[in-house]
Amino acid sequence: MLSRHLHLPEGVVTEILSTLPVKSLMRFKSVSKAWYALIGDPYFITKHHTFAISDHNRNQYRRVILERCRATTAPRFSMHSNDTLEFSGNIHLVPQLFSEDINPVHFIGLCNGIFCLVGIAPERFYGAPEPDRAREIVLWNPATRESKRLPFVPRPPGFCPSFIDFGFGIDLNSNDFKVVKIMYFDSPRHYQVEVYNLTTDSWRVIDASLNSAYFMKWPHFPSYLNGFYYWLICPERREGGHRLLLSFDMSNEMFREIMLPDDTSSLVEHIAIINDSLVVIVGILAFDIWVMNESIVESSWTKLFTIELPTLPLQFLDDGLIVLSGHHCDPDKKCLVLFDPITRELKNLPIYDDGSEMFQLVSYKESLVLVNGWRNVLEQQDTS
């Protein structure tokens, strides 16, 4: 019994441990068999996750991952704090999670502390009997270091889509993680959509009925929110017409088109998630940020603020600050900068580059959520 070790009621011990960081809990699993069982218990994992995502703990459990990518070398990854991007340590995703020829790695989405990553091996596209193997898909919890590489799908000869996009999230009805793969074919022009379920560890084709005239823009930011994943779509020919948002409901597995703000749709370049709301980023030399106010009937949009700098944001932080990349600190070097849209203040961050690297920055909340078995965790919560 836990009380025999600590002279405290087990309920009190559970309350105390559920407020601790994941890193500490992973160490404490070796204290005793009782603590090992408690920290891996579905009820405890849910309790810890609920505490971590509560409003007053948003920054305590928030971490940032930075990817530095060059065309000729393997991508490099590092962990940072949320507020100042203080360096915490390097992460070796290649070759620990991916094959050694993978470059780059894309962060497709994140949900409940779990990342969906897609690694691309360009050389496998040419002359390979199964082009689908040029992309490796991995689910990964950076806090617990648990990961899972998704299975490949056997393909018939000549199966070669000209474009592939992805989405990732959780089905809020079944509590199952899902990965969406959207493939476009030129001849004949059509989309094929496949969905992966973590509980079955398998892929299946769904009847999506996507308009083959639309072109999907590869997302710059992971865009999952509250059971939906979002993409920006536009006519294949950009001269005229308007852009739309496309949402995918992880529960009913249906797509829906959403109108963009009036008089801005032709200038919308990206979508993102800010403070648990969906936003669109409008402009080229300066950026207007619009937030979607969704009701049961329709969606409306409200302008939040303007970034009067010719630099696309890398990351929107929970405290309202924005991470930018550019030559704001040194004309000969590219660096990361923290921007306050209210005060317009710029603060240089200690991350520099000579200009040959591409940065990708993603923030997440640490959790004990399992890559395998999360459905059982939530079901335990529902019946407790």
Tab-separated table of C-alpha atoms in Angstrom:
chain	number	residue	atom	x	y	z
A	1	MET	CA	0.000	0.000	0.000
A	2	LEU	CA	1.183	3.515	-0.720
A	3	SER	CA	0.346	4.635	2.829
A	4	ARG	CA	2.900	2.152	4.220
A	5	HIS	CA	5.692	3.960	2.349
A	6	LEU	CA	4.658	7.566	2.883
A	7	HIS	CA	2.420	7.408	5.935
A	8	LEU	CA	-0.196	9.289	3.922
A	9	PRO	CA	-3.577	8.142	2.631
A	10	GLU	CA	-3.385	6.852	-0.923
A	11	GLY	CA	-5.838	9.507	-2.066
A	12	VAL	CA	-3.549	12.261	-0.799
A	13	VAL	CA	-0.542	10.709	-2.544
A	14	THR	CA	-2.514	10.512	-5.773
A	15	GLU	CA	-3.497	14.172	-5.505
A	16	ILE	CA	0.109	15.250	-4.936
A	17	LEU	CA	1.616	13.145	-7.716
A	18	SER	CA	-1.032	14.216	-10.241
A	19	THR	CA	0.264	17.798	-10.041
A	20	LEU	CA	3.890	16.947	-10.862
A	21	PRO	CA	5.643	17.263	-14.259
A	22	VAL	CA	5.827	14.192	-16.474
A	23	LYS	CA	9.619	14.051	-16.232
A	24	SER	CA	9.433	13.684	-12.460
A	25	LEU	CA	6.695	11.060	-12.648
A	26	MET	CA	8.710	8.975	-15.105
A	27	ARG	CA	11.524	8.886	-12.543
A	28	PHE	CA	9.162	8.138	-9.660
A	29	LYS	CA	7.890	5.003	-11.410
A	30	SER	CA	11.026	3.294	-10.080
A	31	VAL	CA	10.324	4.222	-6.423
A	32	SER	CA	8.109	1.210	-5.786
A	33	LYS	CA	5.786	-1.252	-7.472
A	34	ALA	CA	2.841	0.652	-6.041
A	35	TRP	CA	3.979	3.964	-7.570
A	36	TYR	CA	4.748	2.250	-10.865
A	37	ALA	CA	1.198	0.871	-10.970
A	38	LEU	CA	-0.341	4.198	-9.934
A	39	ILE	CA	1.467	6.348	-12.521
A	40	GLY	CA	0.469	3.909	-15.287
A	41	ASP	CA	-3.132	3.632	-14.114
A	42	PRO	CA	-5.760	4.970	-16.586
A	43	TYR	CA	-7.545	6.980	-13.904
A	44	PHE	CA	-4.301	8.656	-12.803
A	45	ILE	CA	-3.274	9.455	-16.402
A	46	THR	CA	-6.625	11.134	-16.977
A	47	LYS	CA	-6.423	13.032	-13.686
A	48	HIS	CA	-2.921	14.281	-14.511
A	49	HIS	CA	-3.965	15.295	-18.045
A	50	THR	CA	-6.996	17.221	-16.751
A	51	PHE	CA	-4.819	19.107	-14.261
A	52	ALA	CA	-2.188	19.888	-16.911
A	53	ILE	CA	-4.645	21.467	-19.366
A	54	SER	CA	-6.471	23.586	-16.760
A	55	ASP	CA	-6.153	27.334	-17.302
A	56	HIS	CA	-3.899	28.085	-14.324
A	57	ASN	CA	-1.393	25.422	-15.413
A	58	ARG	CA	-1.204	26.223	-19.132
A	59	ASN	CA	2.422	27.411	-19.078
A	60	GLN	CA	3.722	25.021	-16.413
A	61	TYR	CA	3.246	22.012	-18.699
A	62	ARG	CA	3.953	23.796	-21.996
A	63	ARG	CA	7.074	22.937	-23.981
A	64	VAL	CA	8.358	23.947	-27.430
A	65	ILE	CA	10.115	21.828	-30.060
A	66	LEU	CA	12.291	23.533	-32.667
A	67	GLU	CA	13.202	21.864	-35.965
A	68	ARG	CA	16.129	23.157	-38.011
A	69	CYS	CA	16.092	21.809	-41.546
A	70	ARG	CA	18.566	22.001	-44.422
A	71	ALA	CA	18.217	20.269	-47.773
A	72	THR	CA	21.614	18.575	-47.562
A	73	THR	CA	21.739	17.462	-43.907
A	74	ALA	CA	19.464	15.587	-41.540
A	75	PRO	CA	16.988	17.766	-39.620
A	76	ARG	CA	17.931	18.772	-36.081
A	77	PHE	CA	15.474	19.018	-33.193
A	78	SER	CA	15.719	20.656	-29.783
A	79	MET	CA	13.480	21.171	-26.746
A	80	HIS	CA	12.844	24.633	-25.258
A	81	SER	CA	10.826	26.285	-22.517
A	82	ASN	CA	7.575	27.927	-23.560
A	83	ASP	CA	8.116	31.532	-22.526
A	84	THR	CA	11.742	32.403	-23.372
A	85	LEU	CA	12.639	29.465	-25.641
A	86	GLU	CA	15.448	28.603	-23.246
A	87	PHE	CA	17.309	25.533	-24.511
A	88	SER	CA	16.477	22.290	-22.645
A	89	GLY	CA	18.218	19.658	-24.766
A	90	ASN	CA	18.543	18.049	-28.185
A	91	ILE	CA	16.103	15.437	-29.531
A	92	HIS	CA	17.213	12.772	-31.995
A	93	LEU	CA	14.096	11.916	-34.007
A	94	VAL	CA	16.286	10.730	-36.878
A	95	PRO	CA	17.219	7.891	-36.648
A	96	GLN	CA	15.446	7.037	-33.370
A	97	LEU	CA	11.902	7.359	-34.760
A	98	PHE	CA	12.566	7.492	-38.518
A	99	SER	CA	14.891	5.880	-41.032
A	100	GLU	CA	18.218	7.616	-41.586
A	101	ASP	CA	17.308	8.855	-45.091
A	102	ILE	CA	14.333	10.891	-43.820
A	103	ASN	CA	14.552	14.659	-44.448
A	104	PRO	CA	12.475	16.678	-43.692
A	105	VAL	CA	10.076	15.809	-40.862
A	106	HIS	CA	6.698	17.597	-40.782
A	107	PHE	CA	4.612	18.157	-37.642
A	108	ILE	CA	1.138	17.310	-38.919
A	109	GLY	CA	-0.813	17.713	-35.722
A	110	LEU	CA	-0.862	17.288	-31.974
A	111	CYS	CA	-3.584	16.201	-29.590
A	112	ASN	CA	-3.506	15.406	-25.852
A	113	GLY	CA	0.281	15.493	-25.793
A	114	ILE	CA	0.634	13.192	-28.817
A	115	PHE	CA	2.309	14.337	-32.039
A	116	CYS	CA	1.690	13.017	-35.529
A	117	LEU	CA	4.885	13.347	-37.581
A	118	VAL	CA	5.441	12.609	-41.261
A	119	GLY	CA	8.984	12.002	-42.434
A	120	ILE	CA	9.772	12.177	-46.139
A	121	ALA	CA	12.557	10.319	-47.956
A	122	PRO	CA	12.827	12.044	-51.375
A	123	GLU	CA	15.061	9.387	-52.930
A	124	ARG	CA	12.416	6.708	-52.387
A	125	PHE	CA	10.034	8.482	-54.773
A	126	TYR	CA	12.126	7.531	-57.794
A	127	GLY	CA	12.116	3.966	-59.038
A	128	ALA	CA	10.472	2.606	-55.906
A	129	PRO	CA	7.874	-0.169	-56.410
A	130	GLU	CA	5.708	1.391	-53.677
A	131	PRO	CA	5.984	5.210	-53.631
A	132	ASP	CA	3.835	5.272	-50.491
A	133	ARG	CA	6.881	4.051	-48.553
A	134	ALA	CA	8.586	7.386	-49.205
A	135	ARG	CA	6.563	8.736	-46.269
A	136	GLU	CA	6.903	7.392	-42.752
A	137	ILE	CA	4.179	8.330	-40.236
A	138	VAL	CA	4.905	8.251	-36.511
A	139	LEU	CA	2.823	8.954	-33.402
A	140	TRP	CA	5.020	10.233	-30.571
A	141	ASN	CA	4.693	11.423	-26.986
A	142	PRO	CA	7.863	13.490	-26.323
A	143	ALA	CA	7.212	13.586	-22.568
A	144	THR	CA	7.174	9.789	-22.118
A	145	ARG	CA	9.298	9.048	-25.243
A	146	GLU	CA	6.719	6.483	-26.357
A	147	SER	CA	6.272	6.215	-30.124
A	148	LYS	CA	4.594	4.139	-32.795
A	149	ARG	CA	5.331	3.967	-36.520
A	150	LEU	CA	2.150	3.482	-38.544
A	151	PRO	CA	1.896	0.567	-40.970
A	152	PHE	CA	2.329	1.013	-44.716
A	153	VAL	CA	-0.609	0.299	-47.020
A	154	PRO	CA	-0.013	-2.263	-49.812
A	155	ARG	CA	-0.541	-0.551	-53.169
A	156	PRO	CA	-1.322	-1.893	-56.650
A	157	PRO	CA	1.128	-1.243	-59.513
A	158	GLY	CA	0.913	2.296	-60.865
A	159	PHE	CA	-0.574	3.746	-57.688
A	160	CYS	CA	1.054	7.162	-57.699
A	161	PRO	CA	-0.823	10.204	-56.308
A	162	SER	CA	0.518	13.604	-57.340
A	163	PHE	CA	-0.233	15.174	-53.949
A	164	ILE	CA	-0.682	13.857	-50.374
A	165	ASP	CA	-1.836	15.798	-47.332
A	166	PHE	CA	-2.483	14.687	-43.758
A	167	GLY	CA	-4.539	15.485	-40.682
A	168	PHE	CA	-4.491	14.170	-37.119
A	169	GLY	CA	-6.799	14.327	-34.127
A	170	ILE	CA	-9.054	12.389	-31.784
A	171	ASP	CA	-12.577	11.126	-32.303
A	172	LEU	CA	-14.362	12.634	-29.301
A	173	ASN	CA	-17.134	10.010	-29.483
A	174	SER	CA	-15.008	6.849	-29.624
A	175	ASN	CA	-11.904	8.355	-27.933
A	176	ASP	CA	-9.733	7.000	-30.721
A	177	PHE	CA	-6.795	8.778	-32.334
A	178	LYS	CA	-7.138	9.076	-36.117
A	179	VAL	CA	-4.798	10.035	-38.955
A	180	VAL	CA	-6.327	11.309	-42.214
A	181	LYS	CA	-4.465	10.857	-45.503
A	182	ILE	CA	-5.793	12.827	-48.494
A	183	MET	CA	-4.395	11.799	-51.893
A	184	TYR	CA	-4.962	13.610	-55.191
A	185	PHE	CA	-4.664	11.882	-58.577
A	186	ASP	CA	-4.299	13.622	-61.953
A	187	SER	CA	-5.667	10.900	-64.218
A	188	PRO	CA	-8.524	10.727	-63.750
A	189	ARG	CA	-8.738	13.773	-61.478
A	190	HIS	CA	-10.027	12.687	-58.086
A	191	TYR	CA	-9.285	12.519	-54.371
A	192	GLN	CA	-8.948	9.369	-52.300
A	193	VAL	CA	-9.178	9.664	-48.521
A	194	GLU	CA	-7.913	7.059	-46.068
A	195	VAL	CA	-8.305	7.057	-42.283
A	196	TYR	CA	-6.084	5.291	-39.759
A	197	ASN	CA	-7.530	4.201	-36.390
A	198	LEU	CA	-5.080	3.703	-33.550
A	199	THR	CA	-7.287	1.136	-31.788
A	200	THR	CA	-7.288	-1.160	-34.830
A	201	ASP	CA	-3.834	-0.145	-36.115
A	202	SER	CA	-5.179	-0.170	-39.667
A	203	TRP	CA	-6.098	2.050	-42.624
A	204	ARG	CA	-9.377	2.137	-44.550
A	205	VAL	CA	-10.770	4.128	-47.483
A	206	ILE	CA	-13.762	6.365	-46.751
A	207	ASP	CA	-16.323	7.892	-49.103
A	208	ALA	CA	-15.248	11.543	-48.924
A	209	SER	CA	-16.692	12.986	-52.177
A	210	LEU	CA	-14.142	15.817	-52.264
A	211	ASN	CA	-14.401	18.293	-55.148
A	212	SER	CA	-11.576	17.382	-57.534
A	213	ALA	CA	-11.350	21.004	-58.737
A	214	TYR	CA	-10.024	22.179	-55.375
A	215	PHE	CA	-6.335	22.479	-54.532
A	216	MET	CA	-5.319	21.824	-50.921
A	217	LYS	CA	-2.580	23.987	-49.439
A	218	TRP	CA	-0.007	22.153	-47.300
A	219	PRO	CA	-0.543	23.547	-43.769
A	220	HIS	CA	2.153	25.733	-42.253
A	221	PHE	CA	0.806	25.130	-38.738
A	222	PRO	CA	-0.845	22.033	-37.194
A	223	SER	CA	-4.563	22.811	-37.328
A	224	TYR	CA	-6.497	20.413	-35.090
A	225	LEU	CA	-9.095	21.789	-32.662
A	226	ASN	CA	-11.875	20.141	-30.624
A	227	GLY	CA	-12.450	17.102	-32.818
A	228	PHE	CA	-11.846	18.827	-36.186
A	229	TYR	CA	-8.845	19.202	-38.478
A	230	TYR	CA	-8.682	22.151	-40.922
A	231	TRP	CA	-7.074	22.803	-44.311
A	232	LEU	CA	-7.002	25.828	-46.617
A	233	ILE	CA	-8.319	25.053	-50.095
A	234	CYS	CA	-8.466	27.172	-53.235
A	235	PRO	CA	-9.234	26.794	-56.938
A	236	GLU	CA	-6.487	25.042	-58.870
A	237	ARG	CA	-6.082	28.217	-60.914
A	238	ARG	CA	-5.510	31.117	-58.578
A	239	GLU	CA	-6.690	33.830	-60.954
A	240	GLY	CA	-10.080	34.547	-59.458
A	241	GLY	CA	-12.483	32.613	-57.363
A	242	HIS	CA	-12.154	32.463	-53.602
A	243	ARG	CA	-10.453	30.334	-51.007
A	244	LEU	CA	-12.274	28.243	-48.456
A	245	LEU	CA	-11.547	26.337	-45.295
A	246	LEU	CA	-12.132	22.607	-45.306
A	247	SER	CA	-12.848	20.890	-41.989
A	248	PHE	CA	-12.885	17.174	-41.215
A	249	ASP	CA	-15.009	15.879	-38.363
A	250	MET	CA	-13.031	13.088	-36.671
A	251	SER	CA	-16.255	11.535	-35.357
A	252	ASN	CA	-18.577	11.334	-38.378
A	253	GLU	CA	-15.652	11.460	-40.861
A	254	MET	CA	-17.308	14.082	-43.030
A	255	PHE	CA	-15.825	17.172	-44.696
A	256	ARG	CA	-17.381	20.630	-44.552
A	257	GLU	CA	-16.565	23.831	-46.451
A	258	ILE	CA	-16.340	27.078	-44.428
A	259	MET	CA	-16.457	30.560	-45.929
A	260	LEU	CA	-13.551	32.897	-45.190
A	261	PRO	CA	-13.841	36.550	-44.024
A	262	ASP	CA	-15.403	38.878	-46.607
A	263	ASP	CA	-12.994	40.854	-48.811
A	264	THR	CA	-9.981	38.906	-47.502
A	265	SER	CA	-10.408	35.416	-48.919
A	266	SER	CA	-8.079	35.931	-51.878
A	267	LEU	CA	-5.307	37.074	-49.491
A	268	VAL	CA	-5.580	34.308	-46.882
A	269	GLU	CA	-2.250	32.494	-46.763
A	270	HIS	CA	-2.370	30.296	-43.658
A	271	ILE	CA	-4.524	28.945	-40.845
A	272	ALA	CA	-3.483	28.342	-37.241
A	273	ILE	CA	-4.762	27.735	-33.706
A	274	ILE	CA	-4.489	30.586	-31.166
A	275	ASN	CA	-5.762	30.161	-27.593
A	276	ASP	CA	-8.057	27.278	-28.576
A	277	SER	CA	-9.555	29.215	-31.506
A	278	LEU	CA	-9.132	28.816	-35.252
A	279	VAL	CA	-7.585	31.816	-37.025
A	280	VAL	CA	-6.624	32.727	-40.583
A	281	ILE	CA	-3.551	34.774	-41.472
A	282	VAL	CA	-4.142	37.365	-44.186
A	283	GLY	CA	-1.504	39.301	-46.122
A	284	ILE	CA	2.053	39.199	-47.438
A	285	LEU	CA	4.041	42.234	-46.217
A	286	ALA	CA	1.888	42.660	-43.106
A	287	PHE	CA	-0.465	40.117	-41.572
A	288	ASP	CA	-4.026	40.495	-40.291
A	289	ILE	CA	-5.150	37.801	-37.850
A	290	TRP	CA	-8.849	36.856	-37.999
A	291	VAL	CA	-10.509	34.484	-35.521
A	292	MET	CA	-13.483	32.270	-36.392
A	293	ASN	CA	-16.595	32.552	-34.221
A	294	GLU	CA	-18.487	29.387	-35.010
A	295	SER	CA	-22.143	28.893	-34.183
A	296	ILE	CA	-24.505	26.016	-34.870
A	297	VAL	CA	-25.771	27.678	-38.052
A	298	GLU	CA	-22.732	29.375	-39.599
A	299	SER	CA	-19.254	30.757	-38.989
A	300	SER	CA	-18.390	34.426	-38.607
A	301	TRP	CA	-15.019	36.145	-38.349
A	302	THR	CA	-13.528	38.866	-36.156
A	303	LYS	CA	-10.235	40.642	-36.760
A	304	LEU	CA	-7.913	40.226	-33.749
A	305	PHE	CA	-4.819	42.282	-34.592
A	306	THR	CA	-2.244	43.097	-37.270
A	307	ILE	CA	1.431	42.124	-37.421
A	308	GLU	CA	3.050	45.055	-39.197
A	309	LEU	CA	6.190	43.149	-40.098
A	310	PRO	CA	6.999	41.254	-43.328
A	311	THR	CA	7.684	38.059	-41.389
A	312	LEU	CA	5.340	35.089	-41.194
A	313	PRO	CA	4.809	33.916	-37.586
A	314	LEU	CA	6.461	30.669	-36.532
A	315	GLN	CA	4.398	30.066	-33.417
A	316	PHE	CA	1.579	31.683	-31.416
A	317	LEU	CA	2.143	31.288	-27.667
A	318	ASP	CA	-0.585	30.999	-25.032
A	319	ASP	CA	0.278	34.326	-23.420
A	320	GLY	CA	-0.489	36.180	-26.664
A	321	LEU	CA	3.122	36.569	-27.773
A	322	ILE	CA	4.263	35.513	-31.247
A	323	VAL	CA	7.553	33.949	-32.328
A	324	LEU	CA	8.906	35.384	-35.602
A	325	SER	CA	11.922	34.516	-37.717
A	326	GLY	CA	13.873	37.184	-39.556
A	327	HIS	CA	16.732	39.672	-39.627
A	328	HIS	CA	15.442	41.851	-36.803
A	329	CYS	CA	18.504	41.468	-34.588
A	330	ASP	CA	21.386	41.252	-37.084
A	331	PRO	CA	21.275	42.059	-40.829
A	332	ASP	CA	23.743	39.226	-41.518
A	333	LYS	CA	21.996	36.548	-39.462
A	334	LYS	CA	18.504	35.179	-39.112
A	335	CYS	CA	17.224	34.882	-35.568
A	336	LEU	CA	14.038	34.150	-33.665
A	337	VAL	CA	12.200	37.109	-32.165
A	338	LEU	CA	9.406	37.366	-29.608
A	339	PHE	CA	6.751	39.882	-30.723
A	340	ASP	CA	4.024	41.429	-28.569
A	341	PRO	CA	1.121	42.442	-30.877
A	342	ILE	CA	-0.283	44.808	-28.203
A	343	THR	CA	2.847	46.822	-27.376
A	344	ARG	CA	4.641	46.096	-30.704
A	345	GLU	CA	7.718	45.240	-28.663
A	346	LEU	CA	10.355	42.922	-30.190
A	347	LYS	CA	12.621	40.764	-28.031
A	348	ASN	CA	15.533	38.857	-29.534
A	349	LEU	CA	15.716	35.175	-28.608
A	350	PRO	CA	19.015	33.275	-28.297
A	351	ILE	CA	18.502	31.225	-31.474
A	352	TYR	CA	20.489	32.299	-34.536
A	353	ASP	CA	21.082	31.013	-38.055
A	354	ASP	CA	23.187	32.037	-41.028
A	355	GLY	CA	20.094	32.080	-43.248
A	356	SER	CA	20.421	28.638	-44.822
A	357	GLU	CA	18.092	26.856	-42.375
A	358	MET	CA	14.338	26.555	-42.284
A	359	PHE	CA	12.714	26.746	-38.858
A	360	GLN	CA	9.602	24.953	-37.661
A	361	LEU	CA	8.361	25.584	-34.134
A	362	VAL	CA	5.576	23.707	-32.317
A	363	SER	CA	4.393	23.987	-28.731
A	364	TYR	CA	2.540	21.346	-26.744
A	365	LYS	CA	1.354	20.420	-23.259
A	366	GLU	CA	3.155	17.505	-21.614
A	367	SER	CA	1.018	14.494	-20.757
A	368	LEU	CA	1.237	10.858	-19.708
A	369	VAL	CA	-1.246	9.915	-22.435
A	370	LEU	CA	-0.364	6.603	-24.052
A	371	VAL	CA	0.276	6.210	-27.759
A	372	ASN	CA	-1.235	2.765	-27.237
A	373	GLY	CA	-4.168	2.442	-24.889
A	374	TRP	CA	-5.478	6.041	-24.673
A	375	ARG	CA	-8.960	4.868	-25.557
A	376	ASN	CA	-8.958	2.684	-22.456
A	377	VAL	CA	-7.795	5.646	-20.393
A	378	LEU	CA	-10.784	7.755	-21.431
A	379	GLU	CA	-13.222	4.867	-21.035
A	380	GLN	CA	-11.944	4.425	-17.488
A	381	GLN	CA	-12.696	8.105	-16.894
A	382	ASP	CA	-16.241	7.752	-18.272
A	383	THR	CA	-17.089	4.806	-15.994
A	384	SER	CA	-15.399	6.048	-12.834
